[in-house]
Amino acid sequence: TQLLEQSPQFLSIQEGENLTVYCNSSSVFSSLQWYRQEPGEGPVLLVTVVTGGEVKKLKRLTFQFGDARKDSSLHITAAQPGDTGLYLCAGVRYNAGNMLTFGGGTRLMVKP
Amino acid sequence: DTGVSQDPRHKITKRGQNVTFRCDPISEHNRLYWYRQTLGQGPEFLTYFQNEAQLEKSRLLSDRFSAERPKGSFSTLEIQRTEQGDSAMYLCASSLEVVEGAEGYTFGSGTRLTVV
């Protein structure tokens, strides 16, 4: 059972389109992280959001943490083929050894 | 320091054989984690070490699995009597414990295990 549900599971779009990926949970997390993973490689940390309602921007990527610290979203503006990959959200609980609870991932393909 | 290193990158083994994977974390990181990732899924937590102490083990870590971090530096994950269901990517991550706030995790490239 995934404690963190990501949607959509798969997304195929054309270059230049915008998209949003959602990460939802019934549990509260101390913080939430987003990772990007390419085939055959480990996940690479993109961002950590800590405060409820927090918004962070990383170039064309905008990350938001829900007010109740149970959900998050990742919005990509003007997607490029280089954005192709598996996007994973992961919740962190500081009183649980800081281990990560991952969502199932969103596989994004951006076609040129 | 070139990040978290895992060895081997790929391992094919026959069912019933034992396998051992190695992880070399970032040198100043005192926390080390093992995760398992099956195709199309997100990684699942297996176990973690703070220095040389193994502080948490998931229920996924059956008796056939054992992990060590003898000197608080590199770690090994051994699977005995492998089964086809053990086929997965085994990921290692390290982090530096912080007093407050979120830690930055660095993952290795993983060891892909195929049990035939």
PDB file of C-alpha atoms in Angstrom:
ATOM      1  CA  THR A   1       0.000   0.000   0.000  1.00  0.00           C
ATOM      2  CA  GLN A   2       1.452   3.325  -1.107  1.00  0.00           C
ATOM      3  CA  LEU A   3       1.051   5.942   1.589  1.00  0.00           C
ATOM      4  CA  LEU A   4       1.737   8.570  -1.052  1.00  0.00           C
ATOM      5  CA  GLU A   5      -0.373   8.442  -4.213  1.00  0.00           C
ATOM      6  CA  GLN A   6       0.948  10.139  -7.313  1.00  0.00           C
ATOM      7  CA  SER A   7      -1.115  11.094 -10.320  1.00  0.00           C
ATOM      8  CA  PRO A   8      -1.025  10.706 -13.158  1.00  0.00           C
ATOM      9  CA  GLN A   9       1.101   7.566 -13.382  1.00  0.00           C
ATOM     10  CA  PHE A  10       2.028   8.283 -16.996  1.00  0.00           C
ATOM     11  CA  LEU A  11       2.056  11.497 -18.982  1.00  0.00           C
ATOM     12  CA  SER A  12       3.036  11.991 -22.612  1.00  0.00           C
ATOM     13  CA  ILE A  13       3.017  15.563 -23.898  1.00  0.00           C
ATOM     14  CA  GLN A  14       4.455  17.708 -26.655  1.00  0.00           C
ATOM     15  CA  GLU A  15       7.348  20.062 -26.125  1.00  0.00           C
ATOM     16  CA  GLY A  16       6.141  23.452 -24.918  1.00  0.00           C
ATOM     17  CA  GLU A  17       3.089  22.207 -23.033  1.00  0.00           C
ATOM     18  CA  ASN A  18       2.531  22.726 -19.326  1.00  0.00           C
ATOM     19  CA  LEU A  19       1.801  19.927 -16.862  1.00  0.00           C
ATOM     20  CA  THR A  20       1.076  19.299 -13.195  1.00  0.00           C
ATOM     21  CA  VAL A  21       1.879  16.197 -11.167  1.00  0.00           C
ATOM     22  CA  TYR A  22       0.104  15.561  -7.879  1.00  0.00           C
ATOM     23  CA  CYS A  23       1.235  13.778  -4.733  1.00  0.00           C
ATOM     24  CA  ASN A  24      -1.447  13.041  -2.126  1.00  0.00           C
ATOM     25  CA  SER A  25      -1.514  11.377   1.260  1.00  0.00           C
ATOM     26  CA  SER A  26      -3.809  11.003   4.241  1.00  0.00           C
ATOM     27  CA  SER A  27      -0.742  11.331   6.498  1.00  0.00           C
ATOM     28  CA  VAL A  28       1.092  14.440   7.632  1.00  0.00           C
ATOM     29  CA  PHE A  29       4.775  14.656   6.780  1.00  0.00           C
ATOM     30  CA  SER A  30       7.492  16.802   8.331  1.00  0.00           C
ATOM     31  CA  SER A  31       8.675  17.687   4.846  1.00  0.00           C
ATOM     32  CA  LEU A  32       8.300  16.470   1.296  1.00  0.00           C
ATOM     33  CA  GLN A  33      10.903  15.970  -1.370  1.00  0.00           C
ATOM     34  CA  TRP A  34      10.700  15.644  -5.139  1.00  0.00           C
ATOM     35  CA  TYR A  35      13.163  13.541  -7.096  1.00  0.00           C
ATOM     36  CA  ARG A  36      13.784  12.876 -10.771  1.00  0.00           C
ATOM     37  CA  GLN A  37      15.067   9.493 -11.862  1.00  0.00           C
ATOM     38  CA  GLU A  38      16.431   8.453 -15.237  1.00  0.00           C
ATOM     39  CA  PRO A  39      16.499   4.812 -16.409  1.00  0.00           C
ATOM     40  CA  GLY A  40      19.248   2.812 -14.751  1.00  0.00           C
ATOM     41  CA  GLU A  41      20.152   5.582 -12.323  1.00  0.00           C
ATOM     42  CA  GLY A  42      19.268   6.538  -8.779  1.00  0.00           C
ATOM     43  CA  PRO A  43      16.831   9.347  -7.933  1.00  0.00           C
ATOM     44  CA  VAL A  44      18.248  12.876  -7.888  1.00  0.00           C
ATOM     45  CA  LEU A  45      16.863  15.354  -5.374  1.00  0.00           C
ATOM     46  CA  LEU A  46      15.152  18.358  -6.970  1.00  0.00           C
ATOM     47  CA  VAL A  47      13.677  20.178  -3.993  1.00  0.00           C
ATOM     48  CA  THR A  48      12.567  19.893  -0.372  1.00  0.00           C
ATOM     49  CA  VAL A  49       9.458  21.705   0.874  1.00  0.00           C
ATOM     50  CA  VAL A  50       9.048  22.063   4.615  1.00  0.00           C
ATOM     51  CA  THR A  51       6.388  24.608   5.538  1.00  0.00           C
ATOM     52  CA  GLY A  52       2.677  24.146   4.855  1.00  0.00           C
ATOM     53  CA  GLY A  53       1.695  26.344   1.899  1.00  0.00           C
ATOM     54  CA  GLU A  54       5.305  26.744   0.794  1.00  0.00           C
ATOM     55  CA  VAL A  55       6.003  27.359  -2.887  1.00  0.00           C
ATOM     56  CA  LYS A  56       9.452  26.868  -4.398  1.00  0.00           C
ATOM     57  CA  LYS A  57      10.538  27.595  -7.934  1.00  0.00           C
ATOM     58  CA  LEU A  58      13.387  25.945  -9.774  1.00  0.00           C
ATOM     59  CA  LYS A  59      13.588  27.524 -13.235  1.00  0.00           C
ATOM     60  CA  ARG A  60      10.525  26.140 -15.062  1.00  0.00           C
ATOM     61  CA  LEU A  61       9.520  23.869 -12.162  1.00  0.00           C
ATOM     62  CA  THR A  62       7.196  25.080  -9.390  1.00  0.00           C
ATOM     63  CA  PHE A  63       6.698  22.971  -6.278  1.00  0.00           C
ATOM     64  CA  GLN A  64       3.955  23.507  -3.722  1.00  0.00           C
ATOM     65  CA  PHE A  65       3.394  21.925  -0.300  1.00  0.00           C
ATOM     66  CA  GLY A  66      -0.200  21.758   0.880  1.00  0.00           C
ATOM     67  CA  ASP A  67      -1.295  23.805   3.879  1.00  0.00           C
ATOM     68  CA  ALA A  68      -1.876  20.643   5.924  1.00  0.00           C
ATOM     69  CA  ARG A  69       1.475  19.131   4.827  1.00  0.00           C
ATOM     70  CA  LYS A  70      -0.284  16.091   3.365  1.00  0.00           C
ATOM     71  CA  ASP A  71      -0.022  16.808  -0.340  1.00  0.00           C
ATOM     72  CA  SER A  72       2.185  18.474  -2.901  1.00  0.00           C
ATOM     73  CA  SER A  73       2.257  19.359  -6.555  1.00  0.00           C
ATOM     74  CA  LEU A  74       4.904  19.838  -9.216  1.00  0.00           C
ATOM     75  CA  HIS A  75       4.120  22.133 -12.144  1.00  0.00           C
ATOM     76  CA  ILE A  76       6.362  22.288 -15.199  1.00  0.00           C
ATOM     77  CA  THR A  77       6.018  25.193 -17.596  1.00  0.00           C
ATOM     78  CA  ALA A  78       6.940  24.839 -21.266  1.00  0.00           C
ATOM     79  CA  ALA A  79       8.151  21.259 -20.943  1.00  0.00           C
ATOM     80  CA  GLN A  80      11.258  20.232 -22.866  1.00  0.00           C
ATOM     81  CA  PRO A  81      12.436  16.775 -23.992  1.00  0.00           C
ATOM     82  CA  GLY A  82      15.149  16.994 -21.325  1.00  0.00           C
ATOM     83  CA  ASP A  83      12.410  16.934 -18.675  1.00  0.00           C
ATOM     84  CA  THR A  84      11.609  13.328 -19.619  1.00  0.00           C
ATOM     85  CA  GLY A  85      11.983  10.972 -16.683  1.00  0.00           C
ATOM     86  CA  LEU A  86      10.356   9.461 -13.608  1.00  0.00           C
ATOM     87  CA  TYR A  87       9.261  12.030 -11.039  1.00  0.00           C
ATOM     88  CA  LEU A  88       8.983  10.773  -7.484  1.00  0.00           C
ATOM     89  CA  CYS A  89       7.623  12.480  -4.415  1.00  0.00           C
ATOM     90  CA  ALA A  90       8.810  11.314  -1.011  1.00  0.00           C
ATOM     91  CA  GLY A  91       7.523  12.186   2.434  1.00  0.00           C
ATOM     92  CA  VAL A  92       9.858  12.556   5.403  1.00  0.00           C
ATOM     93  CA  ARG A  93       9.018  12.119   9.080  1.00  0.00           C
ATOM     94  CA  TYR A  94      11.685  13.518  11.378  1.00  0.00           C
ATOM     95  CA  ASN A  95      10.669  11.229  14.249  1.00  0.00           C
ATOM     96  CA  ALA A  96      11.080   8.129  12.085  1.00  0.00           C
ATOM     97  CA  GLY A  97      14.773   8.204  11.295  1.00  0.00           C
ATOM     98  CA  ASN A  98      14.169  10.581   8.398  1.00  0.00           C
ATOM     99  CA  MET A  99      13.513   7.615   6.138  1.00  0.00           C
ATOM    100  CA  LEU A 100      11.702   8.416   2.920  1.00  0.00           C
ATOM    101  CA  THR A 101       8.248   7.151   1.980  1.00  0.00           C
ATOM    102  CA  PHE A 102       8.009   7.316  -1.797  1.00  0.00           C
ATOM    103  CA  GLY A 103       5.029   7.624  -4.067  1.00  0.00           C
ATOM    104  CA  GLY A 104       4.677   5.311  -7.042  1.00  0.00           C
ATOM    105  CA  GLY A 105       6.098   7.886  -9.439  1.00  0.00           C
ATOM    106  CA  THR A 106       4.933   9.737 -12.533  1.00  0.00           C
ATOM    107  CA  ARG A 107       6.608   8.762 -15.766  1.00  0.00           C
ATOM    108  CA  LEU A 108       6.830  11.815 -18.020  1.00  0.00           C
ATOM    109  CA  MET A 109       7.669  11.759 -21.691  1.00  0.00           C
ATOM    110  CA  VAL A 110       8.084  15.033 -23.559  1.00  0.00           C
ATOM    111  CA  LYS A 111       8.092  14.632 -27.323  1.00  0.00           C
ATOM    112  CA  PRO A 112       9.955  17.128 -29.507  1.00  0.00           C
TER     113      PRO A 112
ATOM    114  CA  ASP B   1      34.234  12.901  -3.319  1.00  0.00           C
ATOM    115  CA  THR B   2      32.283  11.627  -6.300  1.00  0.00           C
ATOM    116  CA  GLY B   3      29.006  10.874  -4.555  1.00  0.00           C
ATOM    117  CA  VAL B   4      27.515   7.563  -3.484  1.00  0.00           C
ATOM    118  CA  SER B   5      29.062   4.545  -5.200  1.00  0.00           C
ATOM    119  CA  GLN B   6      27.424   1.162  -5.536  1.00  0.00           C
ATOM    120  CA  ASP B   7      29.007  -2.041  -6.728  1.00  0.00           C
ATOM    121  CA  PRO B   8      28.229  -3.994  -8.811  1.00  0.00           C
ATOM    122  CA  ARG B   9      25.921  -2.084 -11.141  1.00  0.00           C
ATOM    123  CA  HIS B  10      24.352  -5.264 -12.405  1.00  0.00           C
ATOM    124  CA  LYS B  11      24.178  -8.777 -10.994  1.00  0.00           C
ATOM    125  CA  ILE B  12      22.598 -11.854 -12.546  1.00  0.00           C
ATOM    126  CA  THR B  13      22.399 -14.855 -10.271  1.00  0.00           C
ATOM    127  CA  LYS B  14      20.731 -18.233 -10.162  1.00  0.00           C
ATOM    128  CA  ARG B  15      17.940 -18.839  -7.722  1.00  0.00           C
ATOM    129  CA  GLY B  16      19.291 -20.118  -4.423  1.00  0.00           C
ATOM    130  CA  GLN B  17      22.657 -18.371  -4.678  1.00  0.00           C
ATOM    131  CA  ASN B  18      23.873 -15.722  -2.239  1.00  0.00           C
ATOM    132  CA  VAL B  19      24.714 -12.211  -3.399  1.00  0.00           C
ATOM    133  CA  THR B  20      26.386  -9.248  -1.705  1.00  0.00           C
ATOM    134  CA  PHE B  21      26.211  -5.602  -2.719  1.00  0.00           C
ATOM    135  CA  ARG B  22      28.439  -2.789  -1.548  1.00  0.00           C
ATOM    136  CA  CYS B  23      27.694   0.885  -0.993  1.00  0.00           C
ATOM    137  CA  ASP B  24      30.271   3.627  -0.387  1.00  0.00           C
ATOM    138  CA  PRO B  25      28.501   6.752   0.889  1.00  0.00           C
ATOM    139  CA  ILE B  26      29.672  10.355   0.778  1.00  0.00           C
ATOM    140  CA  SER B  27      32.485  10.375   3.315  1.00  0.00           C
ATOM    141  CA  GLU B  28      31.123  12.964   5.739  1.00  0.00           C
ATOM    142  CA  HIS B  29      27.586  11.501   5.748  1.00  0.00           C
ATOM    143  CA  ASN B  30      26.756   9.597   8.913  1.00  0.00           C
ATOM    144  CA  ARG B  31      23.429   8.144   7.768  1.00  0.00           C
ATOM    145  CA  LEU B  32      23.126   5.400   5.183  1.00  0.00           C
ATOM    146  CA  TYR B  33      19.920   3.935   3.775  1.00  0.00           C
ATOM    147  CA  TRP B  34      19.044   0.938   1.614  1.00  0.00           C
ATOM    148  CA  TYR B  35      15.959   0.963  -0.601  1.00  0.00           C
ATOM    149  CA  ARG B  36      14.545  -1.522  -3.090  1.00  0.00           C
ATOM    150  CA  GLN B  37      12.796  -0.492  -6.275  1.00  0.00           C
ATOM    151  CA  THR B  38      10.851  -2.845  -8.540  1.00  0.00           C
ATOM    152  CA  LEU B  39       9.921  -1.972 -12.100  1.00  0.00           C
ATOM    153  CA  GLY B  40       7.344   0.783 -12.344  1.00  0.00           C
ATOM    154  CA  GLN B  41       7.281   1.481  -8.611  1.00  0.00           C
ATOM    155  CA  GLY B  42       8.807   3.989  -6.263  1.00  0.00           C
ATOM    156  CA  PRO B  43      11.653   2.885  -3.969  1.00  0.00           C
ATOM    157  CA  GLU B  44      10.721   1.084  -0.730  1.00  0.00           C
ATOM    158  CA  PHE B  45      12.689   1.482   2.478  1.00  0.00           C
ATOM    159  CA  LEU B  46      14.683  -1.540   3.667  1.00  0.00           C
ATOM    160  CA  THR B  47      16.999  -0.395   6.451  1.00  0.00           C
ATOM    161  CA  TYR B  48      19.145   2.457   7.707  1.00  0.00           C
ATOM    162  CA  PHE B  49      22.314   3.044   9.694  1.00  0.00           C
ATOM    163  CA  GLN B  50      23.454   5.951  11.772  1.00  0.00           C
ATOM    164  CA  ASN B  51      27.213   5.554  11.848  1.00  0.00           C
ATOM    165  CA  GLU B  52      27.718   1.817  12.445  1.00  0.00           C
ATOM    166  CA  ALA B  53      24.415   1.227  14.245  1.00  0.00           C
ATOM    167  CA  GLN B  54      21.509  -0.299  12.321  1.00  0.00           C
ATOM    168  CA  LEU B  55      18.567   1.649  13.730  1.00  0.00           C
ATOM    169  CA  GLU B  56      15.603   0.560  11.646  1.00  0.00           C
ATOM    170  CA  LYS B  57      14.620  -2.430   9.526  1.00  0.00           C
ATOM    171  CA  SER B  58      11.566  -2.738   7.319  1.00  0.00           C
ATOM    172  CA  ARG B  59       9.298  -5.796   7.357  1.00  0.00           C
ATOM    173  CA  LEU B  60      10.427  -6.208   3.746  1.00  0.00           C
ATOM    174  CA  LEU B  61      13.818  -7.248   5.098  1.00  0.00           C
ATOM    175  CA  SER B  62      13.260 -10.965   5.614  1.00  0.00           C
ATOM    176  CA  ASP B  63      15.641 -13.281   7.458  1.00  0.00           C
ATOM    177  CA  ARG B  64      17.453 -13.891   4.170  1.00  0.00           C
ATOM    178  CA  PHE B  65      18.595 -10.272   4.082  1.00  0.00           C
ATOM    179  CA  SER B  66      21.357  -8.829   6.220  1.00  0.00           C
ATOM    180  CA  ALA B  67      23.052  -5.463   6.128  1.00  0.00           C
ATOM    181  CA  GLU B  68      26.181  -4.240   7.847  1.00  0.00           C
ATOM    182  CA  ARG B  69      28.124  -1.036   8.187  1.00  0.00           C
ATOM    183  CA  PRO B  70      31.088  -2.237  10.223  1.00  0.00           C
ATOM    184  CA  LYS B  71      33.091   0.953  10.647  1.00  0.00           C
ATOM    185  CA  GLY B  72      30.437   3.502   9.918  1.00  0.00           C
ATOM    186  CA  SER B  73      31.744   3.985   6.410  1.00  0.00           C
ATOM    187  CA  PHE B  74      30.813   1.579   3.593  1.00  0.00           C
ATOM    188  CA  SER B  75      27.885  -0.813   3.896  1.00  0.00           C
ATOM    189  CA  THR B  76      27.074  -4.249   2.493  1.00  0.00           C
ATOM    190  CA  LEU B  77      23.697  -5.810   1.804  1.00  0.00           C
ATOM    191  CA  GLU B  78      23.645  -9.592   1.528  1.00  0.00           C
ATOM    192  CA  ILE B  79      20.783 -11.703   0.237  1.00  0.00           C
ATOM    193  CA  GLN B  80      20.970 -15.403   0.978  1.00  0.00           C
ATOM    194  CA  ARG B  81      19.172 -18.110  -1.010  1.00  0.00           C
ATOM    195  CA  THR B  82      17.935 -15.631  -3.594  1.00  0.00           C
ATOM    196  CA  GLU B  83      14.422 -15.960  -4.998  1.00  0.00           C
ATOM    197  CA  GLN B  84      12.999 -14.610  -8.242  1.00  0.00           C
ATOM    198  CA  GLY B  85      10.976 -12.104  -6.225  1.00  0.00           C
ATOM    199  CA  ASP B  86      14.248 -10.531  -5.075  1.00  0.00           C
ATOM    200  CA  SER B  87      14.836  -9.208  -8.600  1.00  0.00           C
ATOM    201  CA  ALA B  88      14.881  -5.426  -8.269  1.00  0.00           C
ATOM    202  CA  MET B  89      17.087  -2.355  -8.201  1.00  0.00           C
ATOM    203  CA  TYR B  90      18.772  -1.972  -4.819  1.00  0.00           C
ATOM    204  CA  LEU B  91      19.483   1.658  -4.057  1.00  0.00           C
ATOM    205  CA  CYS B  92      21.769   3.093  -1.411  1.00  0.00           C
ATOM    206  CA  ALA B  93      21.498   6.664  -0.163  1.00  0.00           C
ATOM    207  CA  SER B  94      23.450   8.692   2.351  1.00  0.00           C
ATOM    208  CA  SER B  95      22.769  11.869   4.254  1.00  0.00           C
ATOM    209  CA  LEU B  96      24.230  14.051   6.974  1.00  0.00           C
ATOM    210  CA  GLU B  97      22.060  14.182  10.070  1.00  0.00           C
ATOM    211  CA  VAL B  98      20.831  17.700  10.791  1.00  0.00           C
ATOM    212  CA  VAL B  99      19.423  18.963  14.068  1.00  0.00           C
ATOM    213  CA  GLU B 100      16.430  20.617  12.467  1.00  0.00           C
ATOM    214  CA  GLY B 101      14.934  20.535   9.035  1.00  0.00           C
ATOM    215  CA  ALA B 102      15.212  18.218   6.094  1.00  0.00           C
ATOM    216  CA  GLU B 103      18.332  16.335   5.186  1.00  0.00           C
ATOM    217  CA  GLY B 104      19.634  16.209   1.651  1.00  0.00           C
ATOM    218  CA  TYR B 105      19.774  12.632   0.447  1.00  0.00           C
ATOM    219  CA  THR B 106      22.198  11.499  -2.220  1.00  0.00           C
ATOM    220  CA  PHE B 107      21.402   8.238  -3.967  1.00  0.00           C
ATOM    221  CA  GLY B 108      23.797   5.925  -5.713  1.00  0.00           C
ATOM    222  CA  SER B 109      23.117   4.567  -9.189  1.00  0.00           C
ATOM    223  CA  GLY B 110      21.881   1.306  -7.738  1.00  0.00           C
ATOM    224  CA  THR B 111      22.592  -2.383  -8.220  1.00  0.00           C
ATOM    225  CA  ARG B 112      20.172  -4.130 -10.538  1.00  0.00           C
ATOM    226  CA  LEU B 113      19.685  -7.731  -9.428  1.00  0.00           C
ATOM    227  CA  THR B 114      18.179 -10.323 -11.720  1.00  0.00           C
ATOM    228  CA  VAL B 115      17.475 -13.761 -10.269  1.00  0.00           C
ATOM    229  CA  VAL B 116      16.995 -16.448 -12.917  1.00  0.00           C
TER     230      VAL B 116
END
